[in-house]
mmCIF file with all atom_site columns, C-alpha atoms in Angstrom:
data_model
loop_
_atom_site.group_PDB
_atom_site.id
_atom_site.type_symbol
_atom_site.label_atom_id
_atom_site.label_alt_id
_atom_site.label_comp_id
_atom_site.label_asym_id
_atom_site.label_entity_id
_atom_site.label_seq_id
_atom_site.pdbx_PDB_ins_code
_atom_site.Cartn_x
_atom_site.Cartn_y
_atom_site.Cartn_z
_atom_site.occupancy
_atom_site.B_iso_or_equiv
_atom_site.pdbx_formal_charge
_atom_site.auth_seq_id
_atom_site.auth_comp_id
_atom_site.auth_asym_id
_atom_site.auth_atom_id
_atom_site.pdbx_PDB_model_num
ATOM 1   C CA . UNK O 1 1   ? 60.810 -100.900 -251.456 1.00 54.00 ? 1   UNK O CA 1
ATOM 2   C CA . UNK O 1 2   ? 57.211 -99.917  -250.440 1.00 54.00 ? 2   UNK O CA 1
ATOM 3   C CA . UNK O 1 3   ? 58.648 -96.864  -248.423 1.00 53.00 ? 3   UNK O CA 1
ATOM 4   C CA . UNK O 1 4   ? 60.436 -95.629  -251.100 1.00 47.00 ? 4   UNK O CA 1
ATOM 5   C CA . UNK O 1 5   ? 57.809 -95.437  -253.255 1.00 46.00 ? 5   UNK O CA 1
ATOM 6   C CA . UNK O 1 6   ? 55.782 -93.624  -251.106 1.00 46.00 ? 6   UNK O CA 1
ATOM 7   C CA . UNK O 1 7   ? 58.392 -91.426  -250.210 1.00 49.00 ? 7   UNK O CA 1
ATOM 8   C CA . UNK O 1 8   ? 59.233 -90.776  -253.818 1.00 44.00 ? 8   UNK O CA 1
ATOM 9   C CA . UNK O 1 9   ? 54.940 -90.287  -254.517 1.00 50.00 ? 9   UNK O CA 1
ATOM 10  C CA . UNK O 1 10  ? 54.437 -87.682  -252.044 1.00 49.00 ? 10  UNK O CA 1
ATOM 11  C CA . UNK O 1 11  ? 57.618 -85.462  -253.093 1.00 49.00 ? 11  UNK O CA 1
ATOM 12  C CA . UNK O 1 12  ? 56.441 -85.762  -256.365 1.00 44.00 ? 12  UNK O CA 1
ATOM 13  C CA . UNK O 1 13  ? 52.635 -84.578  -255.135 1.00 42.00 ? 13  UNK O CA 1
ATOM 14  C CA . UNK O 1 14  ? 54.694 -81.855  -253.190 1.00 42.00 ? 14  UNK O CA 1
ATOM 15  C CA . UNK O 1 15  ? 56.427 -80.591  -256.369 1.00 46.00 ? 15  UNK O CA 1
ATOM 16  C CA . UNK O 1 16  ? 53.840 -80.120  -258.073 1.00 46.00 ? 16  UNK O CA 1
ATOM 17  C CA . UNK O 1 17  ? 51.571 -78.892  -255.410 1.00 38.00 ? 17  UNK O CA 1
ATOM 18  C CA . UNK O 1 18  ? 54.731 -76.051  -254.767 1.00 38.00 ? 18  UNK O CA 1
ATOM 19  C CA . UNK O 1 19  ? 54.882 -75.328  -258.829 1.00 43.00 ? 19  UNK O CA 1
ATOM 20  C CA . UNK O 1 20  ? 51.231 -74.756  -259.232 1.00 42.00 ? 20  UNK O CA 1
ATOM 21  C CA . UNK O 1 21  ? 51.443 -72.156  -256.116 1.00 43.00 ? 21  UNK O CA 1
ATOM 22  C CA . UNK O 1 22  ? 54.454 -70.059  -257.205 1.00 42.00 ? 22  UNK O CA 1
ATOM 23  C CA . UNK O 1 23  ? 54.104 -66.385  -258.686 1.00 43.00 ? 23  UNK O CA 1
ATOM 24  C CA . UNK O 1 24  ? 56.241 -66.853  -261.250 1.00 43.00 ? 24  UNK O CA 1
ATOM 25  C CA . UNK O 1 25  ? 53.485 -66.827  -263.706 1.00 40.00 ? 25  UNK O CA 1
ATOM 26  C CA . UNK O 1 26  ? 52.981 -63.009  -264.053 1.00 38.00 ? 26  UNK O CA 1
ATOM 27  C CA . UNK O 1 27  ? 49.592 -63.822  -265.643 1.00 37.00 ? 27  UNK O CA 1
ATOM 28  C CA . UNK O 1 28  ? 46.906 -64.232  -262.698 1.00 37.00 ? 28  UNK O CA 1
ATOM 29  C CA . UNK O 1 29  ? 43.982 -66.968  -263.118 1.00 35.00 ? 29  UNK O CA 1
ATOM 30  C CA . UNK O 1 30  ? 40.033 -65.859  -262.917 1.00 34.00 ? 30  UNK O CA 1
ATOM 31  C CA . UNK O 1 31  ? 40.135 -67.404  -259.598 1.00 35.00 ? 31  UNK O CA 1
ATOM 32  C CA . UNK O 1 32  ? 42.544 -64.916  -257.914 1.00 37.00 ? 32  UNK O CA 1
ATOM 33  C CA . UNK O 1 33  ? 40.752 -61.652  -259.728 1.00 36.00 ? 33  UNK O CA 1
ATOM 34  C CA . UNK O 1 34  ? 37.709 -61.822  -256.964 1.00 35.00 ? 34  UNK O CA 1
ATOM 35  C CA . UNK O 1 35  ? 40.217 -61.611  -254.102 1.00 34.00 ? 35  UNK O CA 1
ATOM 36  C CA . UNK O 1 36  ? 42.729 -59.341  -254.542 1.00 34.00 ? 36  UNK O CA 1
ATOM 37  C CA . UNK O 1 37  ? 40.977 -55.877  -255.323 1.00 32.00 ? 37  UNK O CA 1
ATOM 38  C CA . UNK O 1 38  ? 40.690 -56.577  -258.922 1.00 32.00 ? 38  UNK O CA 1
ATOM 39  C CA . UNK O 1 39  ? 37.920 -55.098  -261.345 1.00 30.00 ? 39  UNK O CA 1
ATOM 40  C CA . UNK O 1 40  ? 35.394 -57.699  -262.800 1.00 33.00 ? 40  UNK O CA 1
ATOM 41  C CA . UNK O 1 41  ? 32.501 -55.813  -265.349 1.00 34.00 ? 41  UNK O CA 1
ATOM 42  C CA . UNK O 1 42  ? 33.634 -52.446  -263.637 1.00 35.00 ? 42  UNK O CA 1
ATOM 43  C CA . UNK O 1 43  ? 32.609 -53.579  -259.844 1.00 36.00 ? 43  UNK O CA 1
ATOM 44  C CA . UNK O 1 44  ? 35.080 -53.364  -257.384 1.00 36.00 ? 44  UNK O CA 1
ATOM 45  C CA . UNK O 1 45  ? 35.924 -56.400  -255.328 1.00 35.00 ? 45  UNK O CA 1
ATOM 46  C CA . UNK O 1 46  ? 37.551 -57.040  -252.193 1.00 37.00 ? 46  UNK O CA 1
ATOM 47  C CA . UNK O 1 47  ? 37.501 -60.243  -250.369 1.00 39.00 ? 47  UNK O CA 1
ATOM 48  C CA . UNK O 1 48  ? 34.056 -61.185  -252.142 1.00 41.00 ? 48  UNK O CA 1
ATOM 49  C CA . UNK O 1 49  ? 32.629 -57.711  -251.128 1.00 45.00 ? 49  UNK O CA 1
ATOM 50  C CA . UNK O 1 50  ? 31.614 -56.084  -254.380 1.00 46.00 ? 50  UNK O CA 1
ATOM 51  C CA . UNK O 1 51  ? 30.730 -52.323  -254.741 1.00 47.00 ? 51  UNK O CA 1
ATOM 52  C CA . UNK O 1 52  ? 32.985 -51.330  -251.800 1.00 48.00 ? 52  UNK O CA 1
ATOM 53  C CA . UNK O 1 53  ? 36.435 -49.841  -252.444 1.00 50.00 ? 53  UNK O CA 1
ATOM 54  C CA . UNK O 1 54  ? 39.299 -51.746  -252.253 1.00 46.00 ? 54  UNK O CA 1
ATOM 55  C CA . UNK O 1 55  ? 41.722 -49.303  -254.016 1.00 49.00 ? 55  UNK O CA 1
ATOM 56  C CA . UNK O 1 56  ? 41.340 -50.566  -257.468 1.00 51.00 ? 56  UNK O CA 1
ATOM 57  C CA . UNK O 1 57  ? 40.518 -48.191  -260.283 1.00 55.00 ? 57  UNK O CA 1
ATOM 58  C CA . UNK O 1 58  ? 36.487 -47.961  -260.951 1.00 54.00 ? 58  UNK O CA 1
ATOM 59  C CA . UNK O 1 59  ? 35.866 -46.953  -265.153 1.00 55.00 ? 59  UNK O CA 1
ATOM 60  C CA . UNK O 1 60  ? 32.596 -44.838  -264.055 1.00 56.00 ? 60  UNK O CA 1
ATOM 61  C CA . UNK O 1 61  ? 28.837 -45.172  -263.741 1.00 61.00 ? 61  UNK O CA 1
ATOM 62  C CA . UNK O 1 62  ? 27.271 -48.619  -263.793 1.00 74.00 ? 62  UNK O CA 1
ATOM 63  C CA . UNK O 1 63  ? 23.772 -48.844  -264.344 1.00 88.00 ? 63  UNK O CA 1
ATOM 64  C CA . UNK O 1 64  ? 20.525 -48.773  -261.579 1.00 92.00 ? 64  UNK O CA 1
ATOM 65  C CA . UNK O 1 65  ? 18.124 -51.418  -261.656 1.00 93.00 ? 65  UNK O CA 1
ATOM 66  C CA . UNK O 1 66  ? 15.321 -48.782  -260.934 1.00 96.00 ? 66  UNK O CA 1
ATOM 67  C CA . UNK O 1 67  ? 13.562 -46.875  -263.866 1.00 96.00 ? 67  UNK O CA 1
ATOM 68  C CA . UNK O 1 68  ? 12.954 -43.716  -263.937 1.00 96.00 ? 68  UNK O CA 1
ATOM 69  C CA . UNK O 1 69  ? 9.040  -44.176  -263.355 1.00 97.00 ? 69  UNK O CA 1
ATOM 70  C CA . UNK O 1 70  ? 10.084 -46.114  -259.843 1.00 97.00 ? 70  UNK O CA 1
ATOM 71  C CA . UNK O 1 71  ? 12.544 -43.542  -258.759 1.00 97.00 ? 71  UNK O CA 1
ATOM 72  C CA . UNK O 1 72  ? 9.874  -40.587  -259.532 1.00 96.00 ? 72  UNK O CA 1
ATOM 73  C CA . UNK O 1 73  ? 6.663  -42.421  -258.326 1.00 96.00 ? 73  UNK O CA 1
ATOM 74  C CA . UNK O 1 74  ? 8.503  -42.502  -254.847 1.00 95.00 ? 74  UNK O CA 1
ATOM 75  C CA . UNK O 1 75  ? 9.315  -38.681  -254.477 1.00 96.00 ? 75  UNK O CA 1
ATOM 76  C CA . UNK O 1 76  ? 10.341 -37.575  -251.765 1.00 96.00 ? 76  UNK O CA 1
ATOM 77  C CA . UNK O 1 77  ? 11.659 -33.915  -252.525 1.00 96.00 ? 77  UNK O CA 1
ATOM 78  C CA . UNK O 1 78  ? 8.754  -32.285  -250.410 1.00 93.00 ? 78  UNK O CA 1
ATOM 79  C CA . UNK O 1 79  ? 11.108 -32.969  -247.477 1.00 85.00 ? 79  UNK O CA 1
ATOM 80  C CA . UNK O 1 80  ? 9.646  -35.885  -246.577 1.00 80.00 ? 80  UNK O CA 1
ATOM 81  C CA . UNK O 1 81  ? 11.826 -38.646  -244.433 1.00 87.00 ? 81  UNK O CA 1
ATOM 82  C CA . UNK O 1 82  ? 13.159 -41.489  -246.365 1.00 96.00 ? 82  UNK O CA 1
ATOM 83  C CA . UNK O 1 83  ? 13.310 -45.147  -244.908 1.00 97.00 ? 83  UNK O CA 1
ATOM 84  C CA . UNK O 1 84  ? 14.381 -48.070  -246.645 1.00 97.00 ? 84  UNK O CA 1
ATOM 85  C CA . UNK O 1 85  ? 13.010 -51.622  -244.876 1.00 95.00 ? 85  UNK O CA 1
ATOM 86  C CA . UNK O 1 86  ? 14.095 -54.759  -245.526 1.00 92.00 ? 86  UNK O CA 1
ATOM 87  C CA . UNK O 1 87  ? 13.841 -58.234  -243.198 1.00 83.00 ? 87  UNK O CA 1
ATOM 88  C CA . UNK O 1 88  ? 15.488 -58.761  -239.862 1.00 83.00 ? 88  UNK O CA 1
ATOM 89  C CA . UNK O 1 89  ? 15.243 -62.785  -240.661 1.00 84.00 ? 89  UNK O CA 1
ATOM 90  C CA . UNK O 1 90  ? 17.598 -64.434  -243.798 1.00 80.00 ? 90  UNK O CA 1
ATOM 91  C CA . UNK O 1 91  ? 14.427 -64.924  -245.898 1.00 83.00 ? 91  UNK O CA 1
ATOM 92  C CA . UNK O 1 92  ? 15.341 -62.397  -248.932 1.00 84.00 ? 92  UNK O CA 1
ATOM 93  C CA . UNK O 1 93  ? 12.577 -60.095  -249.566 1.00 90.00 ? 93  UNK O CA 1
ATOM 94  C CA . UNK O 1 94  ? 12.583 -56.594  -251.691 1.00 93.00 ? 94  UNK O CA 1
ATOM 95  C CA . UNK O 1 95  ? 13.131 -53.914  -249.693 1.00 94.00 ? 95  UNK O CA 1
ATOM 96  C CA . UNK O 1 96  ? 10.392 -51.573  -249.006 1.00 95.00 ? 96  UNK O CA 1
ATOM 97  C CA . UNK O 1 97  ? 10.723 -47.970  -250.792 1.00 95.00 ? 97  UNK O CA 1
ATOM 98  C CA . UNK O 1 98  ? 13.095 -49.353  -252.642 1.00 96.00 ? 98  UNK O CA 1
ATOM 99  C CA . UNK O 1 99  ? 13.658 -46.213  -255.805 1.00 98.00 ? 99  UNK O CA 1
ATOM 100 C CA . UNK O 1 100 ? 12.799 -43.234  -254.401 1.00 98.00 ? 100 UNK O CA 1
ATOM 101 C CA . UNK O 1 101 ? 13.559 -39.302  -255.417 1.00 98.00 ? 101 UNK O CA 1
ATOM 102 C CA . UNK O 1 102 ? 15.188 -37.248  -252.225 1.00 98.00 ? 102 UNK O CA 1
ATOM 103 C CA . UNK O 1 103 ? 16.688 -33.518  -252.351 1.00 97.00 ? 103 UNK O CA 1
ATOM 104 C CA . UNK O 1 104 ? 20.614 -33.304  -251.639 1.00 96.00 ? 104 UNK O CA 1
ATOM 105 C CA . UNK O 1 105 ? 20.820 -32.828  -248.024 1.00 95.00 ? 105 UNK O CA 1
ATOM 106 C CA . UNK O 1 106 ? 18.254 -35.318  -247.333 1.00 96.00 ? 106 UNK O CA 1
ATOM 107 C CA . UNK O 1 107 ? 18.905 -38.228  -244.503 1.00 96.00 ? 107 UNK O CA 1
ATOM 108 C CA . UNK O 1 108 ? 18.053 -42.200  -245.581 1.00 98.00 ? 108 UNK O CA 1
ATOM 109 C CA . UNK O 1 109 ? 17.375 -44.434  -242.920 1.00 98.00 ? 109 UNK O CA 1
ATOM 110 C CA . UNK O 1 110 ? 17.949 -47.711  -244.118 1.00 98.00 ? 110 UNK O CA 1
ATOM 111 C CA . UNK O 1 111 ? 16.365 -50.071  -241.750 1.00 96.00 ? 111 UNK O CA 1
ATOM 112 C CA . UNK O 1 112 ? 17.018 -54.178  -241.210 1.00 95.00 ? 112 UNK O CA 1
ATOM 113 C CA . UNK O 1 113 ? 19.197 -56.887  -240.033 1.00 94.00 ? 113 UNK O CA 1
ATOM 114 C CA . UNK O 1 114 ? 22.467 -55.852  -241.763 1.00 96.00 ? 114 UNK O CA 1
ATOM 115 C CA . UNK O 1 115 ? 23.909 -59.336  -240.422 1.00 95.00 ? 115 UNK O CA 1
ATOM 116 C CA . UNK O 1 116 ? 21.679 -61.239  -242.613 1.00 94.00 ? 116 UNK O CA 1
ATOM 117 C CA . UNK O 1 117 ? 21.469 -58.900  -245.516 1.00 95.00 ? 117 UNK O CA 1
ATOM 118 C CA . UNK O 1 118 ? 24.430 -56.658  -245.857 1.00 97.00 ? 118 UNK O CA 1
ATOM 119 C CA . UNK O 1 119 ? 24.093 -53.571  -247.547 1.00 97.00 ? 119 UNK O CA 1
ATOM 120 C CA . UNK O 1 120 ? 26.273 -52.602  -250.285 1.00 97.00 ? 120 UNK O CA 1
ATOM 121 C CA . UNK O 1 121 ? 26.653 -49.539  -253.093 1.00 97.00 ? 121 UNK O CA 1
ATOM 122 C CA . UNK O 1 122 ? 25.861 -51.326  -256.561 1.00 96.00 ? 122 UNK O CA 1
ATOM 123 C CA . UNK O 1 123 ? 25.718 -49.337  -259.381 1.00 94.00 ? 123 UNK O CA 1
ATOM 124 C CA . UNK O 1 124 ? 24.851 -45.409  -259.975 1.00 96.00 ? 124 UNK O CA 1
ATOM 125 C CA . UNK O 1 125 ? 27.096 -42.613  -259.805 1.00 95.00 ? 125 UNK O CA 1
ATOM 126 C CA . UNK O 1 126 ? 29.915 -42.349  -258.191 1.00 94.00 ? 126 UNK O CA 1
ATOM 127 C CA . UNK O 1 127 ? 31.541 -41.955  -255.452 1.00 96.00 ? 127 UNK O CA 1
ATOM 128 C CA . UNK O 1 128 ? 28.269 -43.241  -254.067 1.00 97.00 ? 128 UNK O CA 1
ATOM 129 C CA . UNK O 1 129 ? 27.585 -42.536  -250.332 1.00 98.00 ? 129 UNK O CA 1
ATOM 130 C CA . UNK O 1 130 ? 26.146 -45.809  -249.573 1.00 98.00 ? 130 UNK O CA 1
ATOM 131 C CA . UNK O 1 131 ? 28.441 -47.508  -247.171 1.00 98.00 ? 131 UNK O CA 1
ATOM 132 C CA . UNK O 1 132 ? 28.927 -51.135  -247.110 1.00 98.00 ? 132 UNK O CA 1
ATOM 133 C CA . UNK O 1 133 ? 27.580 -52.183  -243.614 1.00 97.00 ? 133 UNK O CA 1
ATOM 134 C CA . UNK O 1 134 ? 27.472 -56.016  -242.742 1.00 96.00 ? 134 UNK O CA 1
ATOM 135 C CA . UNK O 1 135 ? 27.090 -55.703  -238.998 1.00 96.00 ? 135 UNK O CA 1
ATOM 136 C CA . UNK O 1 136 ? 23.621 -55.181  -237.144 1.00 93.00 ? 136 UNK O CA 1
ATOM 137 C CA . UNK O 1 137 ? 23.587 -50.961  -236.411 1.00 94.00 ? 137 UNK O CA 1
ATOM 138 C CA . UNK O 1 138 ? 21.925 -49.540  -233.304 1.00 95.00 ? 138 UNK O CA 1
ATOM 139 C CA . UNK O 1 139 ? 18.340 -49.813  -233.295 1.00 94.00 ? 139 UNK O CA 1
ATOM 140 C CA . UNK O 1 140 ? 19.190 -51.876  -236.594 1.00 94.00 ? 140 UNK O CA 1
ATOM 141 C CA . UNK O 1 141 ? 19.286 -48.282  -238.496 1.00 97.00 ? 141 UNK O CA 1
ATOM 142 C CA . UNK O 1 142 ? 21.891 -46.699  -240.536 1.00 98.00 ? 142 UNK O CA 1
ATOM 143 C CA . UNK O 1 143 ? 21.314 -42.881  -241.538 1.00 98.00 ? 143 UNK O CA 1
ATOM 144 C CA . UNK O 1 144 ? 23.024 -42.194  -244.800 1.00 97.00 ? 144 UNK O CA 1
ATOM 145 C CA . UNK O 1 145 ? 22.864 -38.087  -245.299 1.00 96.00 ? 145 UNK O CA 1
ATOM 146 C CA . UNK O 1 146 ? 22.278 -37.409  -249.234 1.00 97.00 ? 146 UNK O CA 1
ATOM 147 C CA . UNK O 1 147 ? 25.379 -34.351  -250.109 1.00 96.00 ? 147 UNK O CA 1
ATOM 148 C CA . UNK O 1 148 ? 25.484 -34.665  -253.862 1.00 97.00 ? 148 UNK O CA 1
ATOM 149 C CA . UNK O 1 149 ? 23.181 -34.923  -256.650 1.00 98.00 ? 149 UNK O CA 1
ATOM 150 C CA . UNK O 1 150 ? 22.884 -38.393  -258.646 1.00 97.00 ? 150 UNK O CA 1
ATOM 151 C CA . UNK O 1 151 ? 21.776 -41.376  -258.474 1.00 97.00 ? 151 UNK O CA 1
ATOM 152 C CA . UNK O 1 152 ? 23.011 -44.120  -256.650 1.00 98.00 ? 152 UNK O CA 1
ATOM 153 C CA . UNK O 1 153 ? 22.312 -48.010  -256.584 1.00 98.00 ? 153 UNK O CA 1
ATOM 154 C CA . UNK O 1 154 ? 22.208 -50.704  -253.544 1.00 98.00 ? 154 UNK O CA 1
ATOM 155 C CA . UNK O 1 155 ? 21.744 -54.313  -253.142 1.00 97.00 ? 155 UNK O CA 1
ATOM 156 C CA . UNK O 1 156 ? 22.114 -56.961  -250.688 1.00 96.00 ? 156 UNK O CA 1
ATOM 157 C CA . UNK O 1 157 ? 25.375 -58.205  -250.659 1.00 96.00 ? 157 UNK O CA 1
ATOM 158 C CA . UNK O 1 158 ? 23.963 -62.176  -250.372 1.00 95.00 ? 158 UNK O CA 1
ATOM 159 C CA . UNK O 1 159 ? 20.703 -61.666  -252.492 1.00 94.00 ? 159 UNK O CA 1
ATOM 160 C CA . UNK O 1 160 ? 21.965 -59.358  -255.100 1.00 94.00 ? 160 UNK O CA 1
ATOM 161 C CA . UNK O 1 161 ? 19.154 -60.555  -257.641 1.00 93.00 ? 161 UNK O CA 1
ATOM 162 C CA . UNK O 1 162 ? 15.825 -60.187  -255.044 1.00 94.00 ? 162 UNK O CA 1
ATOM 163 C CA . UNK O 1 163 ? 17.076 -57.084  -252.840 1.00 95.00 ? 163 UNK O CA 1
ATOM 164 C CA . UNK O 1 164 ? 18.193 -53.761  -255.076 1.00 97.00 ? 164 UNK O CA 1
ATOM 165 C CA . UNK O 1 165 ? 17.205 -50.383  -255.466 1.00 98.00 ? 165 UNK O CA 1
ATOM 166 C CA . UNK O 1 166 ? 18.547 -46.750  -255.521 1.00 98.00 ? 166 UNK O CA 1
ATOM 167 C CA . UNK O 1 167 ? 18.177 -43.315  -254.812 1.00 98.00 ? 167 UNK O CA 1
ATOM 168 C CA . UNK O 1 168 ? 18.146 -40.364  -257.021 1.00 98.00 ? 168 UNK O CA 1
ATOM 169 C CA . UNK O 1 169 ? 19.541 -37.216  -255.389 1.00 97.00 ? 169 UNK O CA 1
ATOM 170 C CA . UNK O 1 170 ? 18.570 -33.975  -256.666 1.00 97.00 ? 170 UNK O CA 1
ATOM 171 C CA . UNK O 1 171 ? 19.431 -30.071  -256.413 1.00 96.00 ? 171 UNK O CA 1
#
């Protein structure tokens, strides 16, 4: 009798396991929105990666977290050379230069451990021209060139809240 209880237990556990996993509910759950290229607030998400595209439809602008004062106290229109810093260890720290002012045409070196603090568009105009770059880059540089005009945000992809800024681009 004790076998067939058991038996009878664990198709039941299977049923319901096999139910709860079918697509027949056309209606998708919060859960599934942050992996399948969903929009959530008007970021784009793939596989956890937000700000990169994964193909879904992006409504527009999303706002900087650098104010105008920041982004014009670090001007850099006189043709100066832009370089972002941030840590080559996990510890999150702001990056270095973080708002800044740079003429279209202008190259950003963005300079780090990408492994431990993956860099990712966030915010700004769009399309924005900051790739999203999780592995370590030569010299542990990445040289974005600045072709448009507007202004365009970036953050850590693991410390969102402690590692932002952006870039204003301008004629």
């Amino acid at each position: 009798m004790r076998p067939l209880v058991f038996a009878l237990s664990t198709m039941l556990v299977l049923a319901g396991l096999v139910s709860a996993c079918s697509d027949d509910d056309p209606v998708a759950s919060s859960a599934d929105a942050g992996s399948d290229g969903a929009t959530d607030a008007g970021r784009t998400t793939e596989a956890g990666h937000d700000g990169h595209d994964s193909g879904a439809v992006d409504p527009g602008p999303r706002p900087i977290r650098c104010t105008d004062e920041e982004l014009a106290e670090n001007d850099m229109t006189d043709g100066g050379a832009l370089v972002v810093t941030f840590l080559k260890t996990a510890n999150p720290k702001q990056y270095e230069n973080r708002c800044a002012t740079v003429k279209v045409g202008a190259s950003v070196t963005f300079t780090g451990s990408f492994t431990q603090h993956p860099l990712q568009a966030a915010g700004g105009d769009l399309p924005n021209p900051i790739p999203y770059t999780a592995e370590d880059q030569p010299d542990d540089k990445l040289v974005v060139t600045m072709t448009t005009p507007g202004t365009f945000g970036y953050e850590c992809e693991f410390h969102p809240t402690l590692m932002f800024g952006a870039i204003r681009v301008v004629p």
